[in-house]
mmCIF file of C-alpha atoms in Angstrom:
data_model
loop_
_atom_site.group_PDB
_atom_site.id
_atom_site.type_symbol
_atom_site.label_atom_id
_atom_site.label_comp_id
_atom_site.label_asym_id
_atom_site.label_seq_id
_atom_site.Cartn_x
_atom_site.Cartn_y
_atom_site.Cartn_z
ATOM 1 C CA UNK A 1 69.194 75.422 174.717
ATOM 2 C CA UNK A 2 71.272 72.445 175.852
ATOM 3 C CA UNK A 3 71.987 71.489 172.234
ATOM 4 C CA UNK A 4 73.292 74.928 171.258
ATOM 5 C CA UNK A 5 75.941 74.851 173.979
ATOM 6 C CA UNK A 6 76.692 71.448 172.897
ATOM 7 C CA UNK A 7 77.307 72.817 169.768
ATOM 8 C CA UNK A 8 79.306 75.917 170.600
ATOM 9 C CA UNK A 9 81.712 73.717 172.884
ATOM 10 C CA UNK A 10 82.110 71.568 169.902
ATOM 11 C CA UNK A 11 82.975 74.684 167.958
ATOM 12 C CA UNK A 12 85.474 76.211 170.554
ATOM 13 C CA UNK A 13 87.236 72.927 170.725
ATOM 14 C CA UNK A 14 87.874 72.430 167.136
ATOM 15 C CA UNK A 15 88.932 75.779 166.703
ATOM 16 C CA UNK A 16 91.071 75.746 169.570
ATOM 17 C CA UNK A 17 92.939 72.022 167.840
ATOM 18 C CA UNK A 18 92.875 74.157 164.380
ATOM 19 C CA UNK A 19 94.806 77.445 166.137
ATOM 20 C CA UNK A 20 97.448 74.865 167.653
ATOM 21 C CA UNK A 21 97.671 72.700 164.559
ATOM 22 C CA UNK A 22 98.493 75.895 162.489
ATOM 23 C CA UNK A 23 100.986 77.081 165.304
ATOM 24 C CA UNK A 24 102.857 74.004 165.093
ATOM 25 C CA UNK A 25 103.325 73.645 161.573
ATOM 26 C CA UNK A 26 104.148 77.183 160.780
ATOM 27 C CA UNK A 27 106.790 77.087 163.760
ATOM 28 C CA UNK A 28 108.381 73.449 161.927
ATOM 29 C CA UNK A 29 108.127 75.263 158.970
ATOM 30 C CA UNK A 30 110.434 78.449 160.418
ATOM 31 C CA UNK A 31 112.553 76.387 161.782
ATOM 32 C CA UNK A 32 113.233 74.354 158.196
ATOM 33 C CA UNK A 33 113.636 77.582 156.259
ATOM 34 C CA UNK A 34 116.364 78.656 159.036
ATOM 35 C CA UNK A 35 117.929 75.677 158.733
ATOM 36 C CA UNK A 36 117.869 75.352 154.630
ATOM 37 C CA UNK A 37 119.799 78.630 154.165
ATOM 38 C CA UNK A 38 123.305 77.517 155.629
ATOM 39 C CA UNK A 39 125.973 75.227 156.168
ATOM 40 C CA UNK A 40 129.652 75.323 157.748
ATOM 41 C CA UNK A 41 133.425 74.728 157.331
ATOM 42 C CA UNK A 42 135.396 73.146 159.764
ATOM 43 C CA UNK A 43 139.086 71.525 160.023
ATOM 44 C CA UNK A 44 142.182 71.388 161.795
ATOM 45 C CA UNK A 45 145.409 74.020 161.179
ATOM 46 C CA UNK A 46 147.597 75.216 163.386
ATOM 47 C CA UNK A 47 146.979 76.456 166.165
ATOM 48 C CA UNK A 48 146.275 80.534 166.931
ATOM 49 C CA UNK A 49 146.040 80.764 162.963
ATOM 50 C CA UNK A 50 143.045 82.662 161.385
ATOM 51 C CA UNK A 51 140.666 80.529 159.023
ATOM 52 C CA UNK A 52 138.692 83.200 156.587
ATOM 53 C CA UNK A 53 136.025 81.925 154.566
ATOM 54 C CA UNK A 54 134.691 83.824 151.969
ATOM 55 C CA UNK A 55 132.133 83.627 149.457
ATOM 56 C CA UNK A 56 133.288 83.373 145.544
ATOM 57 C CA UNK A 57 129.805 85.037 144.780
ATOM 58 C CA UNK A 58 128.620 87.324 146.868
ATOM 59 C CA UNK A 59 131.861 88.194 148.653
ATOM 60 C CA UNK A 60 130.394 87.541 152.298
ATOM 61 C CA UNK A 61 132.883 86.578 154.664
ATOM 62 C CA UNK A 62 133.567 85.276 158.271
ATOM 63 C CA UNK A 63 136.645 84.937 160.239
ATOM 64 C CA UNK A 64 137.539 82.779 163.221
ATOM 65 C CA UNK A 65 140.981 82.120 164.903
ATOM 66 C CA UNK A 66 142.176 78.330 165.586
ATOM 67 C CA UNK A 67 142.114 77.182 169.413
ATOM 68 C CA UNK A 68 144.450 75.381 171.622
ATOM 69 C CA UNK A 69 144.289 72.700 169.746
ATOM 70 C CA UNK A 70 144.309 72.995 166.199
ATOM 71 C CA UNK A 71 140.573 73.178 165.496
ATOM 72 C CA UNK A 72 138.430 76.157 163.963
ATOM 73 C CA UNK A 73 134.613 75.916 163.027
ATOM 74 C CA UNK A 74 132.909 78.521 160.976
ATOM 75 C CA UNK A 75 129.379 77.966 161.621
ATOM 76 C CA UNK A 76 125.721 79.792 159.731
ATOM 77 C CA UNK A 77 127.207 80.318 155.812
ATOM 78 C CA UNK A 78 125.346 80.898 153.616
ATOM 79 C CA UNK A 79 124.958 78.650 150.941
ATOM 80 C CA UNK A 80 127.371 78.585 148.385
ATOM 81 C CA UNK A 81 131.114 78.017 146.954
ATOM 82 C CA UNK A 82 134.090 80.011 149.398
ATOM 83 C CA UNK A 83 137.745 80.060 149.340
ATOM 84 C CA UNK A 84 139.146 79.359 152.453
ATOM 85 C CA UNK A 85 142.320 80.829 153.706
ATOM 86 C CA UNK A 86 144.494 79.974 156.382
ATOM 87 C CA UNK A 87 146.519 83.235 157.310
ATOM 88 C CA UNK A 88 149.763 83.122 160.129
ATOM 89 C CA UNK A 89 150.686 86.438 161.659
ATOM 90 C CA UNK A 90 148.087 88.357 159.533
ATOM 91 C CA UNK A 91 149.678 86.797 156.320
ATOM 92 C CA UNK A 92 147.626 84.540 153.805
ATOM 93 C CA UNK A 93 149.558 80.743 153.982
ATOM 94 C CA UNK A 94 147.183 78.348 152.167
ATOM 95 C CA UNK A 95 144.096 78.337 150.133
ATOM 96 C CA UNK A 96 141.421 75.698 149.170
ATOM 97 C CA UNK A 97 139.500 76.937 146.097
ATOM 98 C CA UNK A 98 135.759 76.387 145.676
ATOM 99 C CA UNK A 99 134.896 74.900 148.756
ATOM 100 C CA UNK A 100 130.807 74.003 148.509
ATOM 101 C CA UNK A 101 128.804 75.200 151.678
ATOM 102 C CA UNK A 102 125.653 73.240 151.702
ATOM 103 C CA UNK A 103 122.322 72.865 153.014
ATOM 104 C CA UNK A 104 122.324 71.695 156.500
ATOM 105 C CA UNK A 105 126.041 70.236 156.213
ATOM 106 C CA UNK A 106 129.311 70.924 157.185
ATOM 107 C CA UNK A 107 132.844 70.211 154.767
ATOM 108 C CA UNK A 108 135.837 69.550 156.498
ATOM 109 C CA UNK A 109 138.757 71.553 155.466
ATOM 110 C CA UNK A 110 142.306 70.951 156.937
ATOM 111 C CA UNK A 111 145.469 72.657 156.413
ATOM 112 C CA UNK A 112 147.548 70.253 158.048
ATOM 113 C CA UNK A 113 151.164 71.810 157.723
ATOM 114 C CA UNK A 114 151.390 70.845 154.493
ATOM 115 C CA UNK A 115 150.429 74.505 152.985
ATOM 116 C CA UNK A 116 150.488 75.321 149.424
ATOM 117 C CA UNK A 117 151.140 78.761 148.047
ATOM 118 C CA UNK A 118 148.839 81.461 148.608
ATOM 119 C CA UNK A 119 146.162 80.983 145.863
ATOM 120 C CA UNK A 120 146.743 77.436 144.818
ATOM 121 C CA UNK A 121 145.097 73.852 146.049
#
C-alpha cells in the first residue's frame, strides 16, 4: 500500500514538471513566431509631417505623423520591401524606394530637408 502511493506521488510530480515544461516552451515559442513576422521604420523629418509606409507587395500600409521634434516610428510591419513617403500638408514630398523591413529589426529612414522629387531616391 505504502509503495503504491509512493509511486502515484512520483507519477503526479513528473506529470505536473512535464505540464509546466510544455507550457513554457510553447509560450517561448508564441512569443518567437510574434516576434519573427515584423520589423519597423524609423527616422527623423520635419516636424508635424506624415511618414506612410507601404508595402511594394502586398500593398499594406501604416501612417504616423512626426512629433515635436522631428522623429516618427512606424512600429509591427510586416516583413517585406515598402516605399516610404514623407507627405507636407497632405502632399507627397520625398520617397525612399525599396526600403527592407526585417525580422526583428528596425531601418532608419530620414528625410532630412534635403527632399527629392516625389518618386525618386
Amino acid at each position: 500500500m505504502k509503495n503504491q502511493q509512493s509511486i502515484r506521488r512520483g507519477l503526479s510530480v513528473r506529470s505536473f514538471a512535464m505540464a509546466a515544461a510544455v507550457a513554457v516552451f510553447g509560450m517561448a515559442g508564441s512569443a518567437a513566431h510574434a516576434q519573427a513576422t515584423a520589423g519597423e521604420v524609423f527616422g527623423n523629418a520635419p516636424a508635424g509631417s506624415s511618414i506612410l509606409a507601404k508595402s511594394t507587395t502586398t500593398g499594406t500600409q501604416r501612417e504616423v505623423k512626426v512629433d515635436e521634434k522631428g522623429r516618427y516610428a512606424i512600429r509591427a510591419l510586416p516583413i517585406g520591401v515598402y516605399t516610404v513617403t514623407l507627405s507636407e500638408n497632405g502632399q507627397p514630398v520625398a520617397k525612399h524606394l525599396n526600403v527592407p523591413v526585417v525580422v526583428g529589426r528596425g531601418i532608419k529612414v530620414d528625410f532630412d530637408g534635403q527632399a527629392t522629387a516625389a518618386g525618386q531616391q
